[in-house]
Amino acid sequence: MSENQTNLIINYLPQTLTDAEFHSMFASIGNIKSCKIVRDKATNYSYGFGFVDYQSPEDAQRAIQSLNGLQLQNKYIKVALARPGGDSIKGANLYVRNIPRDFTAGDLESIFKCYGEIIQCRVLTDQDTGNSKGVGFILFSQKASADTALAEKNGVPLREGDLPLMIKYAEDNAQKVRPPVQPMYPAGPRGFPGGPMRNMQNRSRYNPMTGGGYGSPGNGMEPHEGYVLFAYNIGPETNEKNLWALFSRYGVVQKVNVIYDHQKGLTKNYGFVTMANYNAAQMAVNCLNGYKYYKGKPLSVSFKN
């Protein structure tokens, strides 16, 4: 049986989706010959798409009908037959400079999607301010799409008065597609070098998985299951439910601890979020560090040691 009748490409996978979860989802439809999420070999970072090859074309069609458009976390997956050569991203990734600073990844994707299916589109931002660096990456599912986009858009400004785009193939810049490695110690905000880590006796715990109950304050030093993130600049009025809603977009949140000044009845502007697995925690750091949250001030989100 030819591959294009049984081999599916699945786009818009959450970065937190595990290989076991991916396999289980599609194995429920029928017998699978092969199944993989495409990942960076050095870091295991998911590129957000994968392939499933079924034994029969009937099962492949049933998977398209059943799972295309299914919501997984904050994304809606796309399931379709893979075109020949679609399992290779070599030569299909473009590095783009001189992107207007007010452009989001969505804006960039809307400009380039006419050239073909886009697997991933990113605009790099400054870790401290959250502002665009004016550079990004566009990963197409087909090299031919990338070739056409480069030929037509390289040297052309996106709008009148903008700088002309500088586009090249991104193989030499592949490491920039991966999320930056976050320090294990929070880089304390200006004038507050690591201060929040010294005094954590006023932590109150919120666990939505157990009906929203609060536990007794801990000393903050006991070991926890899961991966603990340090969140600074959350605002004086932010509560545990607010933080849980914000972080749960990226995976399962086990616990949220907001640090309070009980005399003032306000937070001390920081807290801790425990994510169930590493991929979810890393995704939350990538997306929320620098995110403008309380009155436009950027969050500082990193792993807690």
Coordinates of C-alpha atoms in Angstrom, one line a residue:
M1 CA 0.0 0.0 0.0
S2 CA 1.5 3.4 -1.0
E3 CA 2.5 5.6 1.9
N4 CA 0.3 8.5 0.9
Q5 CA -2.8 6.5 1.7
T6 CA -1.8 5.5 5.3
N7 CA 0.8 8.0 6.5
L8 CA -0.6 11.0 8.4
I9 CA 1.0 14.3 9.4
I10 CA -0.3 15.8 12.6
N11 CA 0.4 19.5 13.2
Y12 CA -0.1 21.9 16.1
L13 CA 0.8 19.4 18.8
P14 CA 1.3 20.9 22.3
Q15 CA 5.0 20.8 23.3
T16 CA 4.0 19.0 26.5
L17 CA 2.4 16.0 24.7
T18 CA 4.4 12.9 25.4
D19 CA 5.2 10.1 22.8
A20 CA 3.2 7.6 24.8
E21 CA 0.1 9.9 24.9
F22 CA 0.5 10.6 21.1
H23 CA 0.7 6.9 20.4
S24 CA -2.2 6.0 22.6
M25 CA -4.4 8.6 21.0
F26 CA -3.9 7.2 17.5
A27 CA -3.7 3.5 18.4
S28 CA -7.3 3.8 19.6
I29 CA -8.3 4.2 15.9
G30 CA -6.5 1.2 14.5
N31 CA -3.2 -0.8 14.0
I32 CA -0.2 1.4 13.7
K33 CA 3.0 0.6 11.7
S34 CA 5.0 3.6 13.1
C35 CA 4.3 6.7 15.2
K36 CA 6.6 9.6 16.2
I37 CA 6.7 13.1 17.3
V38 CA 9.4 15.0 15.5
R39 CA 11.9 16.3 18.1
D40 CA 15.3 18.0 18.2
K41 CA 17.8 15.2 18.7
A42 CA 20.0 17.1 21.2
T43 CA 17.3 18.5 23.5
N44 CA 14.2 16.3 22.8
Y45 CA 12.3 19.6 22.2
S46 CA 9.1 18.9 20.2
Y47 CA 8.8 20.8 16.9
G48 CA 5.0 20.6 17.3
F49 CA 4.2 18.0 14.7
G50 CA 4.5 14.2 14.2
F51 CA 3.6 11.3 11.9
V52 CA 1.4 8.2 12.2
D53 CA 1.5 5.4 9.6
Y54 CA -1.4 3.0 9.8
Q55 CA -1.6 -0.6 8.5
S56 CA -4.7 0.3 6.5
P57 CA -5.9 3.4 4.6
E58 CA -9.3 2.9 6.1
D59 CA -7.9 3.5 9.6
A60 CA -6.0 6.5 8.4
Q61 CA -9.2 8.0 7.0
R62 CA -11.0 7.2 10.2
A63 CA -8.3 9.0 12.2
I64 CA -8.6 12.1 10.0
Q65 CA -12.4 12.1 10.5
S66 CA -12.2 11.4 14.3
L67 CA -9.2 13.5 15.4
N68 CA -8.8 16.4 13.0
G69 CA -9.6 19.6 14.9
L70 CA -9.4 17.9 18.3
Q71 CA -8.5 20.4 21.1
L72 CA -5.4 19.4 23.0
Q73 CA -4.6 21.8 25.8
N74 CA -4.5 25.3 24.1
K75 CA -4.2 24.0 20.5
Y76 CA -6.4 22.4 17.9
I77 CA -4.5 19.6 16.1
K78 CA -4.6 19.2 12.3
V79 CA -4.6 15.6 11.0
A80 CA -4.1 15.0 7.2
L81 CA -2.4 12.7 4.8
A82 CA 1.3 13.4 4.6
R83 CA 2.6 14.5 1.2
P84 CA 5.6 12.7 -0.2
G85 CA 8.7 13.9 1.5
G86 CA 6.7 15.5 4.3
D87 CA 8.6 13.7 7.0
S88 CA 11.7 15.8 6.4
I89 CA 12.1 19.4 7.5
K90 CA 15.5 19.8 5.9
G91 CA 15.6 22.9 3.7
A92 CA 12.1 23.9 4.8
N93 CA 13.0 26.2 7.7
L94 CA 13.6 29.9 7.0
Y95 CA 15.4 32.4 9.1
V96 CA 13.8 35.9 8.7
R97 CA 15.3 39.3 9.8
N98 CA 13.9 42.8 9.8
I99 CA 10.4 41.7 10.9
P100 CA 8.5 44.8 12.0
R101 CA 8.8 45.1 15.8
D102 CA 5.0 45.2 16.2
F103 CA 4.5 41.9 14.4
T104 CA 3.5 38.8 16.3
A105 CA 4.1 35.2 15.2
G106 CA 0.4 35.1 14.1
D107 CA 1.0 38.3 11.9
L108 CA 4.0 36.7 10.3
E109 CA 2.2 33.4 9.7
S110 CA -0.7 35.2 8.0
I111 CA 1.8 36.8 5.5
F112 CA 3.5 33.5 4.6
K113 CA 0.8 30.9 4.8
C114 CA -0.1 31.5 1.1
Y115 CA 3.1 29.7 0.2
G116 CA 2.1 26.4 1.9
E117 CA 1.5 24.7 5.1
I118 CA 3.4 26.2 8.0
I119 CA 4.3 23.8 10.8
Q120 CA 5.8 26.4 13.2
C121 CA 6.2 30.2 13.1
R122 CA 8.2 32.0 15.8
V123 CA 9.2 35.6 16.5
L124 CA 12.1 35.9 18.9
T125 CA 11.6 38.2 21.9
D126 CA 13.8 39.7 24.5
Q127 CA 13.8 37.6 27.7
D128 CA 13.7 40.7 30.0
T129 CA 11.3 43.0 28.2
G130 CA 9.2 40.6 26.0
N131 CA 9.8 42.9 23.1
S132 CA 10.3 41.5 19.6
K133 CA 13.9 41.2 18.4
G134 CA 12.7 41.6 14.8
V135 CA 13.9 38.1 13.8
G136 CA 12.1 34.8 13.6
F137 CA 11.7 31.4 12.0
I138 CA 9.1 29.9 9.6
L139 CA 9.1 26.1 9.3
F140 CA 7.1 24.9 6.3
S141 CA 6.0 21.3 5.8
Q142 CA 7.6 21.3 2.3
K143 CA 10.9 22.6 1.0
A144 CA 9.2 23.8 -2.2
S145 CA 7.0 26.2 -0.1
A146 CA 10.1 27.6 1.7
D147 CA 11.9 28.0 -1.7
T148 CA 9.0 30.0 -3.1
A149 CA 8.6 32.2 0.0
L150 CA 12.3 33.0 0.0
A151 CA 12.4 33.8 -3.7
E152 CA 9.4 36.2 -3.5
K153 CA 9.8 37.8 -0.1
N154 CA 13.6 38.2 0.4
G155 CA 14.5 41.8 0.0
V156 CA 10.9 43.0 0.1
P157 CA 9.5 45.1 2.9
L158 CA 6.3 43.8 4.5
R159 CA 4.9 47.4 4.6
E160 CA 5.8 50.7 3.0
G161 CA 8.5 52.3 5.1
D162 CA 9.6 49.0 6.7
L163 CA 13.1 47.6 6.2
P164 CA 13.3 44.9 3.5
L165 CA 13.2 41.4 4.8
M166 CA 16.4 39.4 4.9
I167 CA 15.6 35.7 4.5
K168 CA 17.8 32.6 4.3
Y169 CA 17.6 28.9 5.0
A170 CA 17.9 28.2 8.7
E171 CA 20.0 25.1 8.9
D172 CA 23.0 27.0 10.2
N173 CA 20.7 28.6 12.8
A174 CA 18.8 25.5 13.8
Q175 CA 19.8 25.9 17.4
K176 CA 17.8 29.1 17.6
V177 CA 14.6 27.2 16.9
R178 CA 14.9 25.5 20.3
P179 CA 13.8 27.4 23.4
P180 CA 16.5 29.0 25.4
V181 CA 17.8 27.1 28.4
Q182 CA 16.6 28.8 31.5
P183 CA 18.8 29.2 34.6
M184 CA 18.0 27.0 37.5
Y185 CA 18.3 30.0 39.8
P186 CA 15.9 32.9 39.2
A187 CA 17.8 35.9 38.0
G188 CA 16.4 38.1 40.7
P189 CA 14.7 41.3 39.5
R190 CA 16.6 44.6 39.6
G191 CA 17.3 45.6 43.2
F192 CA 16.1 42.2 44.4
P193 CA 18.9 39.8 43.7
G194 CA 17.5 36.4 44.7
G195 CA 15.8 37.9 47.7
P196 CA 12.5 36.1 47.4
M197 CA 14.3 32.7 47.8
R198 CA 15.5 33.6 51.3
N199 CA 12.1 33.9 53.0
M200 CA 9.4 31.5 52.0
Q201 CA 7.7 30.8 55.3
N202 CA 4.5 32.7 54.4
R203 CA 3.6 30.4 51.5
S204 CA 0.0 29.3 51.3
R205 CA -0.9 26.4 49.0
Y206 CA -3.6 26.1 46.5
N207 CA -4.4 22.9 44.7
P208 CA -7.3 23.0 42.3
M209 CA -7.0 19.2 41.8
T210 CA -8.3 18.7 45.4
G211 CA -11.2 21.0 45.2
G212 CA -9.4 24.3 45.8
G213 CA -8.5 23.7 49.4
Y214 CA -5.7 25.4 51.2
G215 CA -3.1 23.6 53.2
S216 CA -1.0 24.7 56.2
P217 CA 1.9 27.0 55.4
G218 CA 5.2 25.2 54.8
N219 CA 8.8 26.4 55.2
G220 CA 9.2 26.1 51.4
M221 CA 12.2 23.8 51.7
E222 CA 10.5 20.4 51.6
P223 CA 10.9 18.3 48.4
H224 CA 8.1 18.3 45.9
E225 CA 7.1 16.1 43.1
G226 CA 6.8 17.9 39.8
Y227 CA 8.8 20.9 38.6
V228 CA 8.6 24.2 40.5
L229 CA 8.6 27.5 38.7
F230 CA 9.4 30.9 40.3
A231 CA 7.1 33.7 39.1
Y232 CA 7.9 37.3 39.9
N233 CA 6.0 40.5 39.0
I234 CA 2.6 38.8 39.4
G235 CA 1.1 41.9 41.0
P236 CA -0.1 42.6 44.5
E237 CA -3.7 41.5 43.9
T238 CA -3.1 38.2 42.0
N239 CA -4.3 35.1 43.8
E240 CA -3.7 31.4 43.4
K241 CA -6.7 30.9 41.0
N242 CA -5.4 33.6 38.7
L243 CA -1.9 32.0 38.5
W244 CA -3.4 28.5 38.1
A245 CA -5.5 29.7 35.1
L246 CA -2.5 31.4 33.5
F247 CA -0.1 28.4 33.8
S248 CA -2.6 25.6 33.1
R249 CA -2.7 26.6 29.5
Y250 CA 0.7 24.8 29.1
G251 CA 0.0 21.6 31.0
V252 CA -1.1 20.1 34.3
V253 CA -0.6 22.4 37.3
Q254 CA -0.2 20.4 40.6
K255 CA 0.0 23.3 43.0
V256 CA 0.2 27.1 43.2
N257 CA 1.9 29.0 46.1
V258 CA 1.5 32.8 46.3
I259 CA 3.6 34.6 48.9
Y260 CA 1.6 37.0 50.9
D261 CA 2.3 40.0 53.2
H262 CA -0.4 39.2 55.7
Q263 CA -0.2 42.6 57.4
K264 CA -1.0 44.4 54.2
G265 CA -3.3 41.7 52.8
L266 CA -1.5 41.7 49.5
T267 CA 1.0 39.5 47.8
K268 CA 4.7 40.1 47.9
N269 CA 4.6 40.2 44.1
Y270 CA 5.9 36.6 43.6
G271 CA 4.8 33.0 43.9
F272 CA 5.6 29.4 42.9
V273 CA 3.8 27.1 40.4
T274 CA 4.4 23.3 40.4
M275 CA 3.9 21.7 37.0
A276 CA 3.4 18.0 36.5
N277 CA 6.1 17.4 34.0
Y278 CA 9.3 19.0 32.7
N279 CA 8.0 19.7 29.2
A280 CA 5.0 21.5 30.5
A281 CA 7.2 23.6 32.9
Q282 CA 9.6 24.4 30.1
M283 CA 6.8 25.5 27.8
A284 CA 5.4 27.7 30.5
V285 CA 8.8 29.4 31.0
N286 CA 9.2 29.9 27.3
C287 CA 5.8 31.5 26.8
L288 CA 5.3 33.4 30.1
N289 CA 8.8 34.8 30.9
G290 CA 8.5 38.4 29.7
Y291 CA 4.7 38.1 29.2
K292 CA 3.0 41.4 30.1
Y293 CA 0.6 40.4 32.9
Y294 CA -0.2 42.8 35.7
K295 CA -0.7 46.4 34.4
G296 CA 1.6 45.7 31.5
K297 CA 4.6 44.7 33.6
P298 CA 6.5 41.7 32.2
L299 CA 6.5 38.5 34.3
S300 CA 9.8 36.9 35.3
V301 CA 9.3 33.1 35.1
S302 CA 12.2 30.6 35.7
F303 CA 12.9 27.2 37.3
K304 CA 13.3 27.2 41.0
N305 CA 16.3 25.3 42.4

